[in-house]
Short mmCIF file of N, CA and C in Angstrom, two decimals:
data_model
loop_
_atom_site.label_atom_id
_atom_site.label_comp_id
_atom_site.label_asym_id
_atom_site.label_seq_id
_atom_site.Cartn_x
_atom_site.Cartn_y
_atom_site.Cartn_z
N UNK A 1 44.88 9.07 -20.33
CA UNK A 1 44.14 7.84 -20.33
C UNK A 1 44.44 7.09 -21.63
N UNK A 2 44.91 5.85 -21.48
CA UNK A 2 45.29 5.04 -22.62
C UNK A 2 44.13 4.24 -23.17
N UNK A 3 44.37 3.50 -24.27
CA UNK A 3 43.31 2.69 -24.88
C UNK A 3 42.76 1.62 -23.93
N UNK A 4 43.64 1.07 -23.11
CA UNK A 4 43.21 0.03 -22.17
C UNK A 4 42.26 0.62 -21.11
N UNK A 5 42.58 1.82 -20.65
CA UNK A 5 41.72 2.49 -19.68
C UNK A 5 40.35 2.82 -20.28
N UNK A 6 40.34 3.21 -21.53
CA UNK A 6 39.08 3.53 -22.20
C UNK A 6 38.21 2.28 -22.34
N UNK A 7 38.84 1.14 -22.64
CA UNK A 7 38.09 -0.12 -22.75
C UNK A 7 37.49 -0.50 -21.40
N UNK A 8 38.28 -0.36 -20.34
CA UNK A 8 37.81 -0.68 -19.00
C UNK A 8 36.64 0.23 -18.61
N UNK A 9 36.77 1.49 -18.92
CA UNK A 9 35.70 2.45 -18.62
C UNK A 9 34.42 2.09 -19.39
N UNK A 10 34.57 1.69 -20.65
CA UNK A 10 33.41 1.31 -21.46
C UNK A 10 32.71 0.08 -20.87
N UNK A 11 33.49 -0.90 -20.44
CA UNK A 11 32.93 -2.11 -19.85
C UNK A 11 32.18 -1.77 -18.56
N UNK A 12 32.77 -0.94 -17.72
CA UNK A 12 32.12 -0.55 -16.47
C UNK A 12 30.83 0.22 -16.73
N UNK A 13 30.84 1.07 -17.75
CA UNK A 13 29.64 1.83 -18.10
C UNK A 13 28.52 0.90 -18.55
N UNK A 14 28.83 -0.06 -19.40
CA UNK A 14 27.82 -1.01 -19.88
C UNK A 14 27.27 -1.83 -18.72
N UNK A 15 28.14 -2.31 -17.85
CA UNK A 15 27.67 -3.09 -16.70
C UNK A 15 26.77 -2.26 -15.79
N UNK A 16 27.12 -1.02 -15.59
CA UNK A 16 26.31 -0.14 -14.76
C UNK A 16 24.94 0.11 -15.37
N UNK A 17 24.89 0.31 -16.69
CA UNK A 17 23.61 0.52 -17.36
C UNK A 17 22.75 -0.73 -17.31
N UNK A 18 23.37 -1.90 -17.45
CA UNK A 18 22.61 -3.14 -17.36
C UNK A 18 22.04 -3.32 -15.96
N UNK A 19 22.79 -2.98 -14.96
CA UNK A 19 22.31 -3.10 -13.57
C UNK A 19 21.13 -2.17 -13.34
N UNK A 20 21.20 -0.96 -13.90
CA UNK A 20 20.09 -0.02 -13.75
C UNK A 20 18.85 -0.51 -14.47
N UNK A 21 19.01 -1.06 -15.66
CA UNK A 21 17.86 -1.55 -16.41
C UNK A 21 17.22 -2.74 -15.71
N UNK A 22 18.00 -3.59 -15.12
CA UNK A 22 17.48 -4.77 -14.43
C UNK A 22 16.67 -4.41 -13.22
N UNK A 23 16.98 -3.29 -12.58
CA UNK A 23 16.29 -2.89 -11.37
C UNK A 23 15.17 -1.89 -11.62
N UNK A 24 14.68 -1.83 -12.84
CA UNK A 24 13.64 -0.88 -13.19
C UNK A 24 12.33 -1.25 -12.49
N UNK A 25 11.69 -0.27 -11.90
CA UNK A 25 10.42 -0.50 -11.20
C UNK A 25 9.36 -0.89 -12.22
N UNK A 26 8.65 -2.00 -11.97
CA UNK A 26 7.63 -2.43 -12.92
C UNK A 26 6.44 -1.46 -12.94
N UNK A 27 5.70 -1.48 -14.04
CA UNK A 27 4.53 -0.60 -14.15
C UNK A 27 3.41 -1.11 -13.25
N UNK A 28 2.50 -0.24 -12.85
CA UNK A 28 1.37 -0.68 -12.02
C UNK A 28 0.55 -1.79 -12.68
N UNK A 29 0.44 -1.77 -14.01
CA UNK A 29 -0.32 -2.81 -14.70
C UNK A 29 0.33 -4.18 -14.55
N UNK A 30 1.65 -4.21 -14.47
CA UNK A 30 2.34 -5.48 -14.32
C UNK A 30 2.14 -6.07 -12.93
N UNK A 31 1.78 -5.24 -11.97
CA UNK A 31 1.65 -5.70 -10.58
C UNK A 31 0.20 -5.88 -10.16
N UNK A 32 -0.66 -4.93 -10.53
CA UNK A 32 -2.03 -4.94 -10.01
C UNK A 32 -2.90 -6.01 -10.63
N UNK A 33 -2.56 -6.50 -11.82
CA UNK A 33 -3.39 -7.51 -12.49
C UNK A 33 -3.10 -8.92 -11.99
N UNK A 34 -2.12 -9.08 -11.14
CA UNK A 34 -1.73 -10.40 -10.64
C UNK A 34 -2.50 -10.70 -9.36
N UNK A 35 -3.27 -11.78 -9.34
CA UNK A 35 -4.03 -12.11 -8.14
C UNK A 35 -3.08 -12.59 -7.04
N UNK A 36 -3.30 -12.17 -5.79
CA UNK A 36 -2.37 -12.49 -4.70
C UNK A 36 -1.99 -13.97 -4.56
N UNK A 37 -2.91 -14.93 -4.70
CA UNK A 37 -2.49 -16.33 -4.55
C UNK A 37 -1.52 -16.81 -5.63
N UNK A 38 -1.43 -16.09 -6.75
CA UNK A 38 -0.55 -16.51 -7.85
C UNK A 38 0.80 -15.81 -7.82
N UNK A 39 1.07 -15.03 -6.79
CA UNK A 39 2.34 -14.31 -6.70
C UNK A 39 3.51 -15.28 -6.53
N UNK A 40 4.60 -15.00 -7.27
CA UNK A 40 5.84 -15.77 -7.12
C UNK A 40 6.84 -14.89 -6.38
N UNK A 41 7.35 -15.42 -5.28
CA UNK A 41 8.24 -14.66 -4.40
C UNK A 41 9.47 -14.16 -5.15
N UNK A 42 9.82 -12.92 -4.89
CA UNK A 42 10.95 -12.28 -5.55
C UNK A 42 11.90 -11.69 -4.51
N UNK A 43 11.61 -11.89 -3.23
CA UNK A 43 12.42 -11.25 -2.20
C UNK A 43 12.78 -12.19 -1.07
N UNK A 44 12.86 -11.64 0.09
CA UNK A 44 13.22 -12.38 1.30
C UNK A 44 12.43 -11.79 2.46
N UNK A 45 12.30 -12.53 3.57
CA UNK A 45 11.54 -12.00 4.71
C UNK A 45 12.11 -10.66 5.17
N UNK A 46 11.23 -9.68 5.34
CA UNK A 46 11.64 -8.36 5.82
C UNK A 46 12.12 -7.41 4.74
N UNK A 47 12.01 -7.80 3.47
CA UNK A 47 12.46 -6.92 2.39
C UNK A 47 11.63 -5.63 2.39
N UNK A 48 12.27 -4.51 2.10
CA UNK A 48 11.56 -3.24 2.02
C UNK A 48 11.06 -3.03 0.59
N UNK A 49 10.15 -2.10 0.42
CA UNK A 49 9.64 -1.81 -0.92
C UNK A 49 10.76 -1.31 -1.82
N UNK A 50 11.65 -0.47 -1.30
CA UNK A 50 12.77 0.03 -2.11
C UNK A 50 13.69 -1.11 -2.56
N UNK A 51 14.00 -2.04 -1.66
CA UNK A 51 14.83 -3.18 -2.03
C UNK A 51 14.14 -4.03 -3.08
N UNK A 52 12.86 -4.20 -2.93
CA UNK A 52 12.08 -4.99 -3.88
C UNK A 52 12.08 -4.33 -5.26
N UNK A 53 11.79 -3.03 -5.30
CA UNK A 53 11.77 -2.32 -6.58
C UNK A 53 13.16 -2.31 -7.22
N UNK A 54 14.21 -2.25 -6.41
CA UNK A 54 15.58 -2.29 -6.93
C UNK A 54 15.85 -3.60 -7.67
N UNK A 55 15.14 -4.66 -7.29
CA UNK A 55 15.29 -5.96 -7.95
C UNK A 55 14.41 -6.06 -9.19
N UNK A 56 13.60 -5.01 -9.47
CA UNK A 56 12.70 -5.03 -10.61
C UNK A 56 11.41 -5.78 -10.33
N UNK A 57 11.05 -5.90 -9.04
CA UNK A 57 9.87 -6.65 -8.64
C UNK A 57 8.76 -5.73 -8.14
N UNK A 58 7.58 -6.31 -7.95
CA UNK A 58 6.41 -5.59 -7.43
C UNK A 58 6.40 -5.72 -5.91
N UNK A 59 5.77 -4.74 -5.23
CA UNK A 59 5.65 -4.79 -3.78
C UNK A 59 4.25 -4.38 -3.39
N UNK A 60 3.60 -5.23 -2.57
CA UNK A 60 2.27 -4.92 -2.05
C UNK A 60 2.13 -5.67 -0.72
N UNK A 61 2.11 -4.92 0.38
CA UNK A 61 2.04 -5.52 1.71
C UNK A 61 0.63 -5.53 2.27
N UNK A 62 -0.39 -5.30 1.43
CA UNK A 62 -1.76 -5.19 1.92
C UNK A 62 -2.45 -6.55 2.11
N UNK A 63 -1.86 -7.63 1.61
CA UNK A 63 -2.49 -8.94 1.71
C UNK A 63 -1.58 -9.86 2.54
N UNK A 64 -2.11 -10.38 3.64
CA UNK A 64 -1.33 -11.28 4.51
C UNK A 64 -1.31 -12.69 3.92
N UNK A 65 -0.24 -13.41 4.21
CA UNK A 65 -0.15 -14.82 3.82
C UNK A 65 0.32 -15.08 2.41
N UNK A 66 0.71 -14.03 1.68
CA UNK A 66 1.24 -14.18 0.32
C UNK A 66 2.51 -13.34 0.23
N UNK A 67 3.38 -13.62 -0.77
CA UNK A 67 4.59 -12.80 -0.91
C UNK A 67 4.25 -11.32 -1.12
N UNK A 68 4.97 -10.47 -0.41
CA UNK A 68 4.79 -9.03 -0.59
C UNK A 68 5.67 -8.50 -1.71
N UNK A 69 6.80 -9.11 -1.91
CA UNK A 69 7.70 -8.77 -3.02
C UNK A 69 7.57 -9.92 -4.02
N UNK A 70 7.07 -9.63 -5.22
CA UNK A 70 6.76 -10.71 -6.16
C UNK A 70 7.09 -10.30 -7.59
N UNK A 71 7.24 -11.33 -8.44
CA UNK A 71 7.60 -11.13 -9.84
C UNK A 71 6.46 -10.47 -10.59
N UNK A 72 6.77 -9.46 -11.42
CA UNK A 72 5.72 -8.80 -12.20
C UNK A 72 5.29 -9.64 -13.40
N UNK A 73 4.15 -9.31 -13.94
CA UNK A 73 3.73 -9.91 -15.21
C UNK A 73 4.65 -9.38 -16.31
N UNK A 74 4.75 -10.10 -17.42
CA UNK A 74 5.59 -9.60 -18.52
C UNK A 74 5.11 -8.24 -19.00
N UNK A 75 6.06 -7.42 -19.46
CA UNK A 75 5.70 -6.10 -19.99
C UNK A 75 4.90 -6.24 -21.26
N UNK A 76 3.93 -5.38 -21.42
CA UNK A 76 3.18 -5.28 -22.66
C UNK A 76 3.33 -3.86 -23.17
N UNK A 77 3.43 -3.72 -24.46
CA UNK A 77 3.49 -2.39 -25.05
C UNK A 77 2.08 -1.81 -25.01
N UNK A 78 1.83 -0.96 -24.02
CA UNK A 78 0.47 -0.49 -23.77
C UNK A 78 -0.14 0.20 -24.97
N UNK A 79 0.67 0.82 -25.82
CA UNK A 79 0.12 1.49 -26.99
C UNK A 79 -0.58 0.48 -27.89
N UNK A 80 -0.07 -0.74 -27.94
CA UNK A 80 -0.68 -1.77 -28.78
C UNK A 80 -2.03 -2.21 -28.22
N UNK A 81 -2.27 -1.96 -26.95
CA UNK A 81 -3.50 -2.42 -26.31
C UNK A 81 -4.57 -1.34 -26.26
N UNK A 82 -4.25 -0.14 -26.72
CA UNK A 82 -5.22 0.96 -26.73
C UNK A 82 -5.92 0.93 -28.07
N UNK A 83 -7.23 0.62 -28.03
CA UNK A 83 -8.02 0.54 -29.25
C UNK A 83 -9.49 0.66 -28.90
N UNK A 84 -10.30 0.87 -29.91
CA UNK A 84 -11.74 0.87 -29.72
C UNK A 84 -12.17 -0.52 -29.26
N UNK A 85 -13.15 -0.58 -28.38
CA UNK A 85 -13.63 -1.86 -27.86
C UNK A 85 -14.11 -2.74 -29.01
N UNK A 86 -14.74 -2.14 -30.01
CA UNK A 86 -15.26 -2.91 -31.14
C UNK A 86 -14.14 -3.54 -31.98
N UNK A 87 -12.91 -3.04 -31.83
CA UNK A 87 -11.79 -3.58 -32.61
C UNK A 87 -11.10 -4.76 -31.92
N UNK A 88 -11.51 -5.10 -30.71
CA UNK A 88 -10.87 -6.21 -29.98
C UNK A 88 -11.15 -7.54 -30.67
N UNK A 89 -10.07 -8.33 -30.85
CA UNK A 89 -10.19 -9.70 -31.37
C UNK A 89 -9.82 -10.64 -30.23
N UNK A 90 -10.73 -11.54 -29.90
CA UNK A 90 -10.58 -12.43 -28.75
C UNK A 90 -9.30 -13.25 -28.84
N UNK A 91 -8.59 -13.29 -27.71
CA UNK A 91 -7.33 -14.03 -27.62
C UNK A 91 -7.41 -15.09 -26.52
N UNK A 92 -8.57 -15.26 -25.93
CA UNK A 92 -8.67 -16.19 -24.81
C UNK A 92 -10.00 -16.89 -24.78
N UNK A 93 -10.54 -17.01 -23.60
CA UNK A 93 -11.81 -17.69 -23.38
C UNK A 93 -12.48 -17.03 -22.18
N UNK A 94 -13.76 -17.28 -21.99
CA UNK A 94 -14.50 -16.69 -20.88
C UNK A 94 -13.84 -17.10 -19.56
N UNK A 95 -13.56 -16.14 -18.71
CA UNK A 95 -12.96 -16.42 -17.41
C UNK A 95 -11.45 -16.54 -17.40
N UNK A 96 -10.78 -16.22 -18.51
CA UNK A 96 -9.32 -16.31 -18.56
C UNK A 96 -8.73 -15.35 -17.53
N UNK A 97 -7.66 -15.78 -16.90
CA UNK A 97 -7.01 -14.94 -15.89
C UNK A 97 -6.07 -13.94 -16.58
N UNK A 98 -5.76 -12.83 -15.92
CA UNK A 98 -4.80 -11.89 -16.49
C UNK A 98 -3.44 -12.55 -16.75
N UNK A 99 -3.05 -13.48 -15.86
CA UNK A 99 -1.76 -14.15 -16.02
C UNK A 99 -1.73 -15.03 -17.28
N UNK A 100 -2.80 -15.79 -17.49
CA UNK A 100 -2.88 -16.65 -18.68
C UNK A 100 -2.91 -15.80 -19.94
N UNK A 101 -3.64 -14.70 -19.90
CA UNK A 101 -3.72 -13.79 -21.04
C UNK A 101 -2.33 -13.22 -21.35
N UNK A 102 -1.60 -12.78 -20.32
CA UNK A 102 -0.26 -12.23 -20.52
C UNK A 102 0.69 -13.29 -21.06
N UNK A 103 0.51 -14.55 -20.64
CA UNK A 103 1.39 -15.62 -21.14
C UNK A 103 1.17 -15.87 -22.63
N UNK A 104 0.02 -15.44 -23.16
CA UNK A 104 -0.27 -15.55 -24.59
C UNK A 104 0.18 -14.29 -25.34
N UNK A 105 0.83 -13.36 -24.61
CA UNK A 105 1.27 -12.08 -25.17
C UNK A 105 0.11 -11.25 -25.69
N UNK A 106 -1.00 -11.31 -24.95
CA UNK A 106 -2.18 -10.55 -25.32
C UNK A 106 -2.48 -9.47 -24.29
N UNK A 107 -3.40 -8.61 -24.62
CA UNK A 107 -3.81 -7.51 -23.73
C UNK A 107 -4.96 -7.99 -22.85
N UNK A 108 -5.08 -7.41 -21.66
CA UNK A 108 -6.16 -7.78 -20.75
C UNK A 108 -6.77 -6.51 -20.14
N UNK A 109 -8.09 -6.42 -20.24
CA UNK A 109 -8.83 -5.35 -19.57
C UNK A 109 -10.22 -5.87 -19.29
N UNK A 110 -10.60 -5.90 -18.01
CA UNK A 110 -11.93 -6.39 -17.64
C UNK A 110 -12.85 -5.25 -17.19
N UNK A 111 -12.61 -4.06 -17.71
CA UNK A 111 -13.39 -2.90 -17.29
C UNK A 111 -14.75 -2.81 -17.99
N UNK A 112 -14.90 -3.47 -19.14
CA UNK A 112 -16.15 -3.39 -19.89
C UNK A 112 -16.70 -4.79 -20.06
N UNK A 113 -17.96 -4.99 -19.66
CA UNK A 113 -18.60 -6.29 -19.78
C UNK A 113 -19.02 -6.55 -21.22
N UNK A 114 -19.21 -7.83 -21.53
CA UNK A 114 -19.72 -8.30 -22.81
C UNK A 114 -18.82 -7.98 -24.01
N UNK A 115 -17.54 -7.81 -23.77
CA UNK A 115 -16.54 -7.71 -24.84
C UNK A 115 -15.36 -8.59 -24.41
N UNK A 116 -14.50 -9.00 -25.36
CA UNK A 116 -13.35 -9.81 -24.95
C UNK A 116 -12.46 -9.05 -23.95
N UNK A 117 -12.14 -9.73 -22.87
CA UNK A 117 -11.24 -9.15 -21.87
C UNK A 117 -9.79 -9.44 -22.23
N UNK A 118 -9.56 -10.56 -22.86
CA UNK A 118 -8.22 -10.92 -23.32
C UNK A 118 -8.26 -10.79 -24.84
N UNK A 119 -7.46 -9.87 -25.39
CA UNK A 119 -7.55 -9.58 -26.81
C UNK A 119 -6.17 -9.33 -27.40
N UNK A 120 -6.09 -9.56 -28.72
CA UNK A 120 -4.81 -9.39 -29.41
C UNK A 120 -4.41 -7.91 -29.46
N UNK A 121 -3.12 -7.64 -29.31
CA UNK A 121 -2.65 -6.25 -29.51
C UNK A 121 -2.84 -5.84 -30.97
N UNK A 122 -2.78 -4.55 -31.23
CA UNK A 122 -2.99 -4.04 -32.59
C UNK A 122 -2.07 -4.66 -33.62
N UNK A 123 -0.79 -4.87 -33.27
CA UNK A 123 0.20 -5.33 -34.25
C UNK A 123 0.12 -6.82 -34.53
N UNK A 124 -0.71 -7.58 -33.77
CA UNK A 124 -0.82 -9.03 -33.97
C UNK A 124 -2.21 -9.35 -34.48
N UNK A 125 -2.28 -10.00 -35.60
CA UNK A 125 -3.58 -10.37 -36.18
C UNK A 125 -3.81 -11.85 -36.03
#
């Protein structure tokens, strides 16, 4: 194998790794926090869940009349969002949607009442 063959092999390896990374299945948090009416279509009629996940999209066929294969919310580093409730610093407003909160690059959790649901990650002050 010559130098030219090694370069070609390296290029093919990089392209293959990029294709695998692009088709990474999104986390449940990226999919479940998105309200069905706000889903942006990521597939085509009749797409299977495997085909959808291969595109790096979310799949949920439980709601009729909305896209079943849809774009996930942006990834958040979940470690940055794990903190004591008392340490949360408000990043939004009352009634903010998970989508709007994610667009601000903030964390969202509505499991506990009377605390900020949209809050800054640990590394952002």
